[in-house]
Tab-separated table of C-alpha atoms in Angstrom:
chain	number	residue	atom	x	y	z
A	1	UNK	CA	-173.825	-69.055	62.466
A	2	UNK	CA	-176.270	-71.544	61.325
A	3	UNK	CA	-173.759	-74.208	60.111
A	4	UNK	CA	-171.051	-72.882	63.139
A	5	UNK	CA	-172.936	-73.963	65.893
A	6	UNK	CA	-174.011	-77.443	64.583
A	7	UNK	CA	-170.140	-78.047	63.417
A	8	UNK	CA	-168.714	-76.741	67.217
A	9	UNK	CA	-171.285	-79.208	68.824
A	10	UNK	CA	-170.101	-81.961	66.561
A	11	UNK	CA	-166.197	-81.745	68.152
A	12	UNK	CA	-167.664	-80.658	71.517
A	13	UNK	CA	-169.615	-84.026	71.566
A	14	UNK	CA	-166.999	-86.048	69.709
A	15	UNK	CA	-164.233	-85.200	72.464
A	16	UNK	CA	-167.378	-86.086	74.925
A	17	UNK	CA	-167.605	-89.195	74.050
A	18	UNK	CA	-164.730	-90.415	73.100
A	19	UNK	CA	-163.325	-90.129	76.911
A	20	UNK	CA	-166.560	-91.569	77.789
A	21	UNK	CA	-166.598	-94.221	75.738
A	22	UNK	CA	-162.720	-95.382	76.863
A	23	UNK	CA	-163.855	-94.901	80.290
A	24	UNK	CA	-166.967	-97.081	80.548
A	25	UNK	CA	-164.852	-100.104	78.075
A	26	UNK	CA	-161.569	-99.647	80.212
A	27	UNK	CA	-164.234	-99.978	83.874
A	28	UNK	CA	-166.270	-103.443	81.904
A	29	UNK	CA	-162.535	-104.744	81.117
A	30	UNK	CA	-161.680	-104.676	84.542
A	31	UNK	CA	-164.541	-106.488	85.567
A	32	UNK	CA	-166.753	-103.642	86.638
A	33	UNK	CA	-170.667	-104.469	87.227
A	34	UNK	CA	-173.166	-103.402	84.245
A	35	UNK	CA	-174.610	-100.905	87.246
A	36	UNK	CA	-171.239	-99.498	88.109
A	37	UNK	CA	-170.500	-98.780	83.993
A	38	UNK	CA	-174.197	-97.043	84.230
A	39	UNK	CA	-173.474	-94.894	87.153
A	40	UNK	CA	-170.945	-93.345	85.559
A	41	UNK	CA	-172.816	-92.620	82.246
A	42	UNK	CA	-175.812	-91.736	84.707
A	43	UNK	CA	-172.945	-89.135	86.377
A	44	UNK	CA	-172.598	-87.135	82.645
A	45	UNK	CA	-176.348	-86.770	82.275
A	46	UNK	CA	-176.559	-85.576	86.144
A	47	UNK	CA	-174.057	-82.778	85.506
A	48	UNK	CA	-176.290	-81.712	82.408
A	49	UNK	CA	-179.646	-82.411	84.362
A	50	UNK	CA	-177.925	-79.898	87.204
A	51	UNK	CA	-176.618	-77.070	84.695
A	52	UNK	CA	-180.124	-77.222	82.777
A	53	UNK	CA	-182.120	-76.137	85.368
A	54	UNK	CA	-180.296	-73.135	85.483
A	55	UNK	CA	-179.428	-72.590	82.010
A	56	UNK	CA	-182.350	-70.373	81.163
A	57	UNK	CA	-181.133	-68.023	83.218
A	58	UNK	CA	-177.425	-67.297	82.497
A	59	UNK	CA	-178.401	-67.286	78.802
A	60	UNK	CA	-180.866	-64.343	79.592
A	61	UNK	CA	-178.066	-62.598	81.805
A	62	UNK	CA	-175.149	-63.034	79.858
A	63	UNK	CA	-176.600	-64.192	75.814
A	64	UNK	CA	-176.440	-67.136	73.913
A	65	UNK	CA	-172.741	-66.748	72.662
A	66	UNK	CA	-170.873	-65.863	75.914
A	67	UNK	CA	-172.753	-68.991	77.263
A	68	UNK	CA	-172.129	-71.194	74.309
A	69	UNK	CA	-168.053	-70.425	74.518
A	70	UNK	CA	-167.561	-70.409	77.902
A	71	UNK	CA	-169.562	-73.919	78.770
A	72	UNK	CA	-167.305	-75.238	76.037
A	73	UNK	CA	-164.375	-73.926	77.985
A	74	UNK	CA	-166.008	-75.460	81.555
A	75	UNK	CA	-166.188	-78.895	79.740
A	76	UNK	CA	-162.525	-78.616	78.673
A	77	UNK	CA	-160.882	-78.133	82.009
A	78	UNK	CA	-162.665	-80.846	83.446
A	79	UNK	CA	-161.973	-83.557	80.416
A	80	UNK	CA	-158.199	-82.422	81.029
A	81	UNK	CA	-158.328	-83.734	84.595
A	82	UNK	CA	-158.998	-87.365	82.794
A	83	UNK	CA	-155.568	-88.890	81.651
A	84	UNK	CA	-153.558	-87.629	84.722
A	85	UNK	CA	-155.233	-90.528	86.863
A	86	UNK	CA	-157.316	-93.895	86.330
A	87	UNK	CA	-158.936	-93.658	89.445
A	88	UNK	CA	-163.297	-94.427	88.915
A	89	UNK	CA	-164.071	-92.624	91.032
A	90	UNK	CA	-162.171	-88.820	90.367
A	91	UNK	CA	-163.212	-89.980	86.673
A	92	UNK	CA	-167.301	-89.958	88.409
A	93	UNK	CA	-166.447	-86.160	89.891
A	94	UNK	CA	-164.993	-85.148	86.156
A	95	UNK	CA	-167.171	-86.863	83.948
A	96	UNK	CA	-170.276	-84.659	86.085
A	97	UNK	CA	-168.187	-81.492	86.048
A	98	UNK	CA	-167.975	-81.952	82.310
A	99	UNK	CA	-171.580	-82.600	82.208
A	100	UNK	CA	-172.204	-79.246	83.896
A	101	UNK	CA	-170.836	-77.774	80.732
A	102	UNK	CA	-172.159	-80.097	78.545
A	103	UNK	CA	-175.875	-78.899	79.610
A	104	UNK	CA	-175.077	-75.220	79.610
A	105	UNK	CA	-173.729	-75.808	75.700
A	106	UNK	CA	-176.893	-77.830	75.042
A	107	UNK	CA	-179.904	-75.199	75.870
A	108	UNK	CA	-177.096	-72.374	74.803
A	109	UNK	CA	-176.534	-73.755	71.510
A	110	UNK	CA	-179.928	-75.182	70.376
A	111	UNK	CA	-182.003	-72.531	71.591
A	112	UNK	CA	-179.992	-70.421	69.639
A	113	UNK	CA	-181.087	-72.445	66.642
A	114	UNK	CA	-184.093	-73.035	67.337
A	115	UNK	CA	-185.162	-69.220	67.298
A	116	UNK	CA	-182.286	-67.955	64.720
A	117	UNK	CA	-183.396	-70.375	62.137
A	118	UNK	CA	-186.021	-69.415	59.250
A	119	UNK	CA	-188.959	-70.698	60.169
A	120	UNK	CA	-189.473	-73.086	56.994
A	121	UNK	CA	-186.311	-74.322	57.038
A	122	UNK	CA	-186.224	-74.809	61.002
A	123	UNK	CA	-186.885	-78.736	60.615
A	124	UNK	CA	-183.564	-78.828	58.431
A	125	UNK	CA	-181.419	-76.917	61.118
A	126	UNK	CA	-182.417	-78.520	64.319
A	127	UNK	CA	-182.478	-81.781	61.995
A	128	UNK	CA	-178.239	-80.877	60.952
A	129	UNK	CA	-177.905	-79.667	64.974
A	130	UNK	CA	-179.331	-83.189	66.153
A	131	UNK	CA	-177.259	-84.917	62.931
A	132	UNK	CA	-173.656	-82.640	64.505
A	133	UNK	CA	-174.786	-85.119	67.595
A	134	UNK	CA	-175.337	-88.048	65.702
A	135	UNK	CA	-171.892	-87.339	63.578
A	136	UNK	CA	-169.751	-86.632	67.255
A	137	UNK	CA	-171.277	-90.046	68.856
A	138	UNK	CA	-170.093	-91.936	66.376
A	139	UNK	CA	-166.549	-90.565	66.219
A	140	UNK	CA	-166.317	-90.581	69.530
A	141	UNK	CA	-166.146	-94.444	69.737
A	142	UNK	CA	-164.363	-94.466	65.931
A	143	UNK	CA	-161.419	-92.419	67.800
A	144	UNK	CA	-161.508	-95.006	70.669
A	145	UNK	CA	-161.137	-98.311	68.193
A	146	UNK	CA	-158.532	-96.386	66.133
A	147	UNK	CA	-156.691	-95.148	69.167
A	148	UNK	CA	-156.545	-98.787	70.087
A	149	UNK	CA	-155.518	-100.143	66.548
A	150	UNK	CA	-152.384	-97.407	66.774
A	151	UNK	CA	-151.441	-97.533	70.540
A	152	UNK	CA	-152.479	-93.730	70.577
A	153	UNK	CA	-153.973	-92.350	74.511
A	154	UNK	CA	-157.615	-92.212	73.699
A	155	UNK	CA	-158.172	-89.550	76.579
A	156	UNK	CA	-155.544	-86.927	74.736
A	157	UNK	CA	-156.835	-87.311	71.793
A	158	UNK	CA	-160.797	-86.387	73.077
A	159	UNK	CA	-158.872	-83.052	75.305
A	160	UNK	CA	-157.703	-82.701	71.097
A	161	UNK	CA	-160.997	-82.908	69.863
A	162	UNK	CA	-162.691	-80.705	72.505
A	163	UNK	CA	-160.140	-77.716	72.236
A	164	UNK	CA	-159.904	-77.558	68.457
A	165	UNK	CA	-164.319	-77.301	69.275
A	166	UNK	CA	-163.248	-74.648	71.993
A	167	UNK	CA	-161.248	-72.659	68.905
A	168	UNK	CA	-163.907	-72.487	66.712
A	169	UNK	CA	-166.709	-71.413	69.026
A	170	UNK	CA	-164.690	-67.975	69.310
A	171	UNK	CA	-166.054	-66.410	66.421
A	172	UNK	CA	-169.364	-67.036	68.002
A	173	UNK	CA	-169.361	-64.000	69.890
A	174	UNK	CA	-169.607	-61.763	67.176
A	175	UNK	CA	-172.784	-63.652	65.940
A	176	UNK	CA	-175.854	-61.642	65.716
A	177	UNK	CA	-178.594	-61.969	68.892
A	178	UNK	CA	-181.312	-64.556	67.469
A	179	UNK	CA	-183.915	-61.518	67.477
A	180	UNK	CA	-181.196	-59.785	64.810
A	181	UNK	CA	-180.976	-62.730	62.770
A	182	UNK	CA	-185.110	-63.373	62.604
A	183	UNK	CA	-185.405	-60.145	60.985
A	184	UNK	CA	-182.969	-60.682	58.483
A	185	UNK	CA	-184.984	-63.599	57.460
A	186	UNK	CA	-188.219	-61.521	57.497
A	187	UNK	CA	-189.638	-63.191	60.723
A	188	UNK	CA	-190.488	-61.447	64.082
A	189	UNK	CA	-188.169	-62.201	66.824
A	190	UNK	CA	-190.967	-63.054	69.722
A	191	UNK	CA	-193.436	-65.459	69.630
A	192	UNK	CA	-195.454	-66.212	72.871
A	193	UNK	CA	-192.185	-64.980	74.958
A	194	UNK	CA	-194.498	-63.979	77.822
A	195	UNK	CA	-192.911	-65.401	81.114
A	196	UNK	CA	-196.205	-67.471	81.754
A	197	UNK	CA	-196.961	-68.827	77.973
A	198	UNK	CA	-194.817	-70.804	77.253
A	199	UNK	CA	-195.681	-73.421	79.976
A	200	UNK	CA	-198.801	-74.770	78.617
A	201	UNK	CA	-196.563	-75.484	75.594
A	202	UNK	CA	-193.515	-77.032	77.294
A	203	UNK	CA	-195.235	-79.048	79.672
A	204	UNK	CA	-196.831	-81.931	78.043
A	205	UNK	CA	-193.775	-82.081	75.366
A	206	UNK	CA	-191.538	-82.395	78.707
A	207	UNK	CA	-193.043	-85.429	79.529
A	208	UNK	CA	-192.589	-86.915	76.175
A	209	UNK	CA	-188.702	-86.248	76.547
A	210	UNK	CA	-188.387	-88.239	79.631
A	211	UNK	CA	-190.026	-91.025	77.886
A	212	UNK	CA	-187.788	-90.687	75.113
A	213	UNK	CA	-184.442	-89.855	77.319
A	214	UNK	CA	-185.065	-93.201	79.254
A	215	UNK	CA	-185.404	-95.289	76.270
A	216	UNK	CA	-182.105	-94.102	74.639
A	217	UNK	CA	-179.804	-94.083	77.089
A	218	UNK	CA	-180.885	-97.009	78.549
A	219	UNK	CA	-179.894	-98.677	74.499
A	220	UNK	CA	-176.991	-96.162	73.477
A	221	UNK	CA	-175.199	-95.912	76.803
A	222	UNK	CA	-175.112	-99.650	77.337
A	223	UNK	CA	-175.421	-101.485	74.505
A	224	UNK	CA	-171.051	-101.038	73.957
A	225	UNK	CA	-170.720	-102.528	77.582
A	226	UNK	CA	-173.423	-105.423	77.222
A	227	UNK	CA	-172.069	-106.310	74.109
A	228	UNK	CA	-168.582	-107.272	76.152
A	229	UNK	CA	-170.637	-109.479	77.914
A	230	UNK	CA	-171.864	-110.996	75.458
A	231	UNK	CA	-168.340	-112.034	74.211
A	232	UNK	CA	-167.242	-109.358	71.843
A	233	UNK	CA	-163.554	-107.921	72.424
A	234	UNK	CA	-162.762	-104.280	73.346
A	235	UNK	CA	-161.981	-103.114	69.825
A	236	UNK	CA	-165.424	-104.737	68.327
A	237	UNK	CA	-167.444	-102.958	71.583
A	238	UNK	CA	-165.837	-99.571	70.837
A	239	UNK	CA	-166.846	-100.037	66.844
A	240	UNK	CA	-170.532	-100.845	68.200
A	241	UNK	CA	-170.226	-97.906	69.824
A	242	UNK	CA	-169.978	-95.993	66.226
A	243	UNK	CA	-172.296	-97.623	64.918
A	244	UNK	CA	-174.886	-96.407	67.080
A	245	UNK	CA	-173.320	-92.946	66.844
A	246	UNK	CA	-173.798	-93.369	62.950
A	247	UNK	CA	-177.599	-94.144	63.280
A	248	UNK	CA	-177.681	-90.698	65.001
A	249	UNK	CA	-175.845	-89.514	62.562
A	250	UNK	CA	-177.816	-90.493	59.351
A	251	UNK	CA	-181.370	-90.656	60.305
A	252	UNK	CA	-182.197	-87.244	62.921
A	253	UNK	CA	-181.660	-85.302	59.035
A	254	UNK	CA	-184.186	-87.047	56.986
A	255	UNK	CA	-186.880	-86.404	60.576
A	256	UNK	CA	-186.331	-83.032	60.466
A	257	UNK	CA	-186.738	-82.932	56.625
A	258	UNK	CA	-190.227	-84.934	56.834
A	259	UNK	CA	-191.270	-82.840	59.593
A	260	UNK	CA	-191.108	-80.002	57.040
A	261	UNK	CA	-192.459	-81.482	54.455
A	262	UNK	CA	-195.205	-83.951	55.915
A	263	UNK	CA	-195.597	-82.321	59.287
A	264	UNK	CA	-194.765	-82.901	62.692
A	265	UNK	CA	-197.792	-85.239	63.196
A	266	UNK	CA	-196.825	-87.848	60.525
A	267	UNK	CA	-193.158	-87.611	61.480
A	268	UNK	CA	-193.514	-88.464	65.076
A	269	UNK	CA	-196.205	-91.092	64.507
A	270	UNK	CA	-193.672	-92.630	62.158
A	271	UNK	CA	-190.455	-92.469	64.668
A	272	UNK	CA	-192.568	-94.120	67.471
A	273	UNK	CA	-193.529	-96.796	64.973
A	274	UNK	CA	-189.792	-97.931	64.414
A	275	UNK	CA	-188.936	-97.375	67.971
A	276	UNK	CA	-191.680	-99.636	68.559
A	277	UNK	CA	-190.933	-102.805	66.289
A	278	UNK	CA	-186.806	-102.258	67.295
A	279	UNK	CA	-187.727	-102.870	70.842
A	280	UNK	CA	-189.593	-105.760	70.155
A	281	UNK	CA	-187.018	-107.481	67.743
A	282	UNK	CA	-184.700	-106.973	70.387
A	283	UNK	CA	-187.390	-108.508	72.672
A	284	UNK	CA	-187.731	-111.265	70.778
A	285	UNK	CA	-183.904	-111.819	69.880
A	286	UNK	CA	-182.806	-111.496	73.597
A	287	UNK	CA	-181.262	-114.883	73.913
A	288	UNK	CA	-178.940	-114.435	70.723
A	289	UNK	CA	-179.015	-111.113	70.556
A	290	UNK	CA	-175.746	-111.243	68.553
A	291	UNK	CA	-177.313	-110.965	64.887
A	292	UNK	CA	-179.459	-107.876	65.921
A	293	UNK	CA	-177.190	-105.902	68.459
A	294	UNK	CA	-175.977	-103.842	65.126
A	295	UNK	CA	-179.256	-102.788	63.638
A	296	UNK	CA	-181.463	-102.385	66.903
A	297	UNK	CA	-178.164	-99.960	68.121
A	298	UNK	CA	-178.654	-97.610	65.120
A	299	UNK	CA	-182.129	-97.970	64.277
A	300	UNK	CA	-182.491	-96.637	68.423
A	301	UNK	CA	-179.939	-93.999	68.156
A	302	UNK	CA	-181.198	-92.610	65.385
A	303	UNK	CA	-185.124	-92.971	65.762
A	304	UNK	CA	-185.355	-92.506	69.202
A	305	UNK	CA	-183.491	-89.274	69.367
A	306	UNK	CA	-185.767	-88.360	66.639
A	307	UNK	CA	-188.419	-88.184	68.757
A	308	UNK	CA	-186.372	-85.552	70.810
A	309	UNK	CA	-185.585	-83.464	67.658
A	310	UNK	CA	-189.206	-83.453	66.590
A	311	UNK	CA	-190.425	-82.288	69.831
A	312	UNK	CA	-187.748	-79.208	69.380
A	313	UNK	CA	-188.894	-78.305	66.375
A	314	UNK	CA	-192.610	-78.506	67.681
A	315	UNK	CA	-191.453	-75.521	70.427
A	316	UNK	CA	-189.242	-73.514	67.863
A	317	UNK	CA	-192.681	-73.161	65.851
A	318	UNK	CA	-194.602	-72.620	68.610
A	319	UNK	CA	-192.315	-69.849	70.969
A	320	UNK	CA	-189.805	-67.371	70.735
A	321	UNK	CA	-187.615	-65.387	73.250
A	322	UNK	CA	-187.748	-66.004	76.830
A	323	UNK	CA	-189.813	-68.249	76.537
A	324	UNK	CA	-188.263	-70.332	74.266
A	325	UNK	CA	-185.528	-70.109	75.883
A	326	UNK	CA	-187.210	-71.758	79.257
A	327	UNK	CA	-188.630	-74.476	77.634
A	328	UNK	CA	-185.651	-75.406	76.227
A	329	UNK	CA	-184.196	-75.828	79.333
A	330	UNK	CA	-187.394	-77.633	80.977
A	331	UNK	CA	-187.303	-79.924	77.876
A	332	UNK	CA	-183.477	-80.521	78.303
A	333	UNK	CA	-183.749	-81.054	82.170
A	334	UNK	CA	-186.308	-83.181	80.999
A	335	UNK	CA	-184.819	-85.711	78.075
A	336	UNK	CA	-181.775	-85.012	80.700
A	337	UNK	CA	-183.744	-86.781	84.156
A	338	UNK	CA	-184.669	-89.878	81.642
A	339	UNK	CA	-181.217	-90.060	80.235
A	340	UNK	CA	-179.776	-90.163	83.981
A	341	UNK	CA	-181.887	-92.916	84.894
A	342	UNK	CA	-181.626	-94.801	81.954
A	343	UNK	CA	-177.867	-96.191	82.438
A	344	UNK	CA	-178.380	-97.031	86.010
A	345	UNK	CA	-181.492	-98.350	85.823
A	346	UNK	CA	-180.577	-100.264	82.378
A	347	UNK	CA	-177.199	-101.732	84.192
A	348	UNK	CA	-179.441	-102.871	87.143
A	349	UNK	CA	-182.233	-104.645	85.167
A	350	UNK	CA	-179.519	-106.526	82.834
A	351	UNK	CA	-177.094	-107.954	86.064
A	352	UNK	CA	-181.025	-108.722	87.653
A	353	UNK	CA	-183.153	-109.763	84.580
A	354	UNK	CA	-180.684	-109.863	82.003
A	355	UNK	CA	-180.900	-108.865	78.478
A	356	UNK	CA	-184.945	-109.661	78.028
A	357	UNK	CA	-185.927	-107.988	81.257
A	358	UNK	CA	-183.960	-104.655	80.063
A	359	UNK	CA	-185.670	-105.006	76.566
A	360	UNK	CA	-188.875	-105.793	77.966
A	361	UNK	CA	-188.979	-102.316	80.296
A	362	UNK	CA	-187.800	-100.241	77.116
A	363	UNK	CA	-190.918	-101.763	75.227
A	364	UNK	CA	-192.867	-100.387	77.705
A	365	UNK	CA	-191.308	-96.982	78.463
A	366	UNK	CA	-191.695	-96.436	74.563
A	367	UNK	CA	-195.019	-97.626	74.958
A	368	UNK	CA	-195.512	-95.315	77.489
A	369	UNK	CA	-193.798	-92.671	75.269
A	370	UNK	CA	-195.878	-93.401	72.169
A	371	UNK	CA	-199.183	-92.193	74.647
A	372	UNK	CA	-197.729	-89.324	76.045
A	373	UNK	CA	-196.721	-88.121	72.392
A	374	UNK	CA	-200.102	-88.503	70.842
A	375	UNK	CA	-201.945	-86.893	74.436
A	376	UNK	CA	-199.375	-83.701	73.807
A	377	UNK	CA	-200.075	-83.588	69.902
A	378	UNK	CA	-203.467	-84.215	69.584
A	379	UNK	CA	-204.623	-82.519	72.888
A	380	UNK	CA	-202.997	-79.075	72.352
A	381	UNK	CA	-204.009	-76.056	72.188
A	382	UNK	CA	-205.812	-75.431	68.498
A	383	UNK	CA	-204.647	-72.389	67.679
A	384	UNK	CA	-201.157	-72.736	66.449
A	385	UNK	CA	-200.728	-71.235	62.591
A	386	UNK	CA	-197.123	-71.605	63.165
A	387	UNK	CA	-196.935	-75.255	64.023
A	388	UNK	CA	-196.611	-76.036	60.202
A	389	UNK	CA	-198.656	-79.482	60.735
């Protein structure tokens, strides 16, 4: 169960993205505004922001697994509406509809994780769950380019990807409860799951995901479309695109390894450094941003959703049950209201300010991050023997 739900989330998100990333390329070819291209990466994240707030509560009613499969099965009617018309704006009502799945999968699938997972080892699974991201954002695009090199329909092949994810989350629902699996490993199965506990924990981290969810999306979601503008062809967007998916990929592993090993403290002083200096290379580069757009796209992708992965961790040490289960979805609905924002507001501030003025806002919403991270660490509440810092 520990490897099946990371491995389902990697074709879930794979499919995901692949229609999303043919969408957003085929709107910029036909001469759609960067805000337009946002709006419609801004409607996936409003579908998950909508399903989060709720999520917490048809887990508890119906269970992780019977969540987790039938989300998956949500998100695959609505990506088969997709090839059957080219119109923007029935793609907006799908793409939010698929969302609304996508969210429901999220706080299904990682809460389940987060609480299932040995407690010593739980940087290492929420590290290979954020990684299964990582891996289906970068094959997302990697199916677009190919499906472009071979004159294949990039939209079937994502409804391929998503029900061959749909197929193997079956088994799921024989999996063990999380409590079940906890005592296997030895551990107890609640930690501060009192309804009213788990706030004081989930609050200040919340505000750290918005930070982060802002920052992100307004690099990942974009940087394929901006990068059209700046004169590459659709083929060389869509392999940016992996790229960026890659740095996802290869570097939200080795975070969750160091927050084992080093602690959380270290690990997330050490993402917001790289975050940091990225931003302001890409600052500095702005006006031939050409040389950079490679590196700055996977050093983001894969640092700044770090930061994310590190603050789950922080809440899978520090609840259990219930209440883990609600601040997962508080902290989803939260990375989820930044990462709604982000493509708008990124699309907006490049067709006003171009690429400087976008780079120069990131700078300071990590900034802004970087505070709120260090406030939530260093300010909370002492006595924490499971925090493993």
């Amino acid at each position: 169960m520990l490897i099946a739900i990371p491995a389902v989330y990697f074709l879930f998100v794979a499919g995901e993205f692949a229609a999303m990333t043919h969408m957003t390329l085929t709107l910029t070819q036909r001469g759609a505004s960067a805000f337009w291209v946002g709006a419609l990466a801004s409607a996936l994240w409003l579908g998950i922001l909508a399903s989060s707030l709720l999520a917490h509560r048809a887990v508890e009613s119906f269970g992780h697994a019977r969540v987790f499969v039938a989300a998956t099965a949500l998100s695959l009617l609505a990506l088969l509406t997709l090839p059957w018309h080219a119109n923007a704006t029935a793609w907006m009502a799908a793409t939010a509809t698929l969302g609304i799945g996508g969210g429901l999968v999220w706080v299904a699938g990682e809460s389940w994780l987060a609480e299932a997972a040995p407690r010593e080892r739980r940087g290492l699974y929420i590290g290979l769950f954020e990684t299964s991201v990582g891996l289906g954002l970068m094959a997302g695009p990697a199916v677009v380019h190919l499906c472009l090199q071979w004159e294949a329909p990039p939209l079937w092949v994502a409804v391929a990807l998503m029900a061959c994810g749909g197929l193997a989350a079956l088994p799921l629902l024989r999996a063990p409860a999380p409590g079940d699996a906890l005592r296997r490993h030895g551990e107890p199965p609640s930690r501060a799951a009192e309804p009213a506990a788990w706030r004081p924990v989930a609050l200040p981290l919340a505000a750290v995901a918005v930070a982060s969810g802002l920052m992100e999306s307004g690099v990942s979601s974009l940087l394929p479309s901006i990068s059209m503008r700046l004169g590459f062809d659709m083929a060389a967007a869509a392999l940016l695109g992996t790229v960026i998916g890659a740095g996802s990929a290869l570097l939200q592993g080795p975070f969750g390894w160091l927050a084992d090993r080093a602690g959380l403290v270290r690990a997330m002083a050490l993402a917001w450094a790289v975050v940091l200096t990225t931003l302001a290379t890409l600052l500095a580069a702005a006006q031939e941003p050409q040389r950079v757009l490679w590196a700055v796209g996977f050093v983001l992708a894969g640092v700044g959703g770090a930061v994310y992965t590190l603050v789950v961790i922080e809440l899978g040490h520090r609840l259990g049950g219930s209440g883990l289960v609600r601040a997962m979805g508080l902290l989803v609905t939260a990375y989820t209201v930044g990462t709604t924002a982000g493509p708008a507001l990124g699309g907006w501030l490049f067709d006003a300010a171009g690429l400087a003025g976008l780079a120069a806002a990131l700078l300071g919403v990590g900034a802004i991050g970087a505070a709120l991270t260090a406030r939530a660490l260093w300010e909370a509440p002492t006595a924490r023997p499971a925090s493993g810092r």
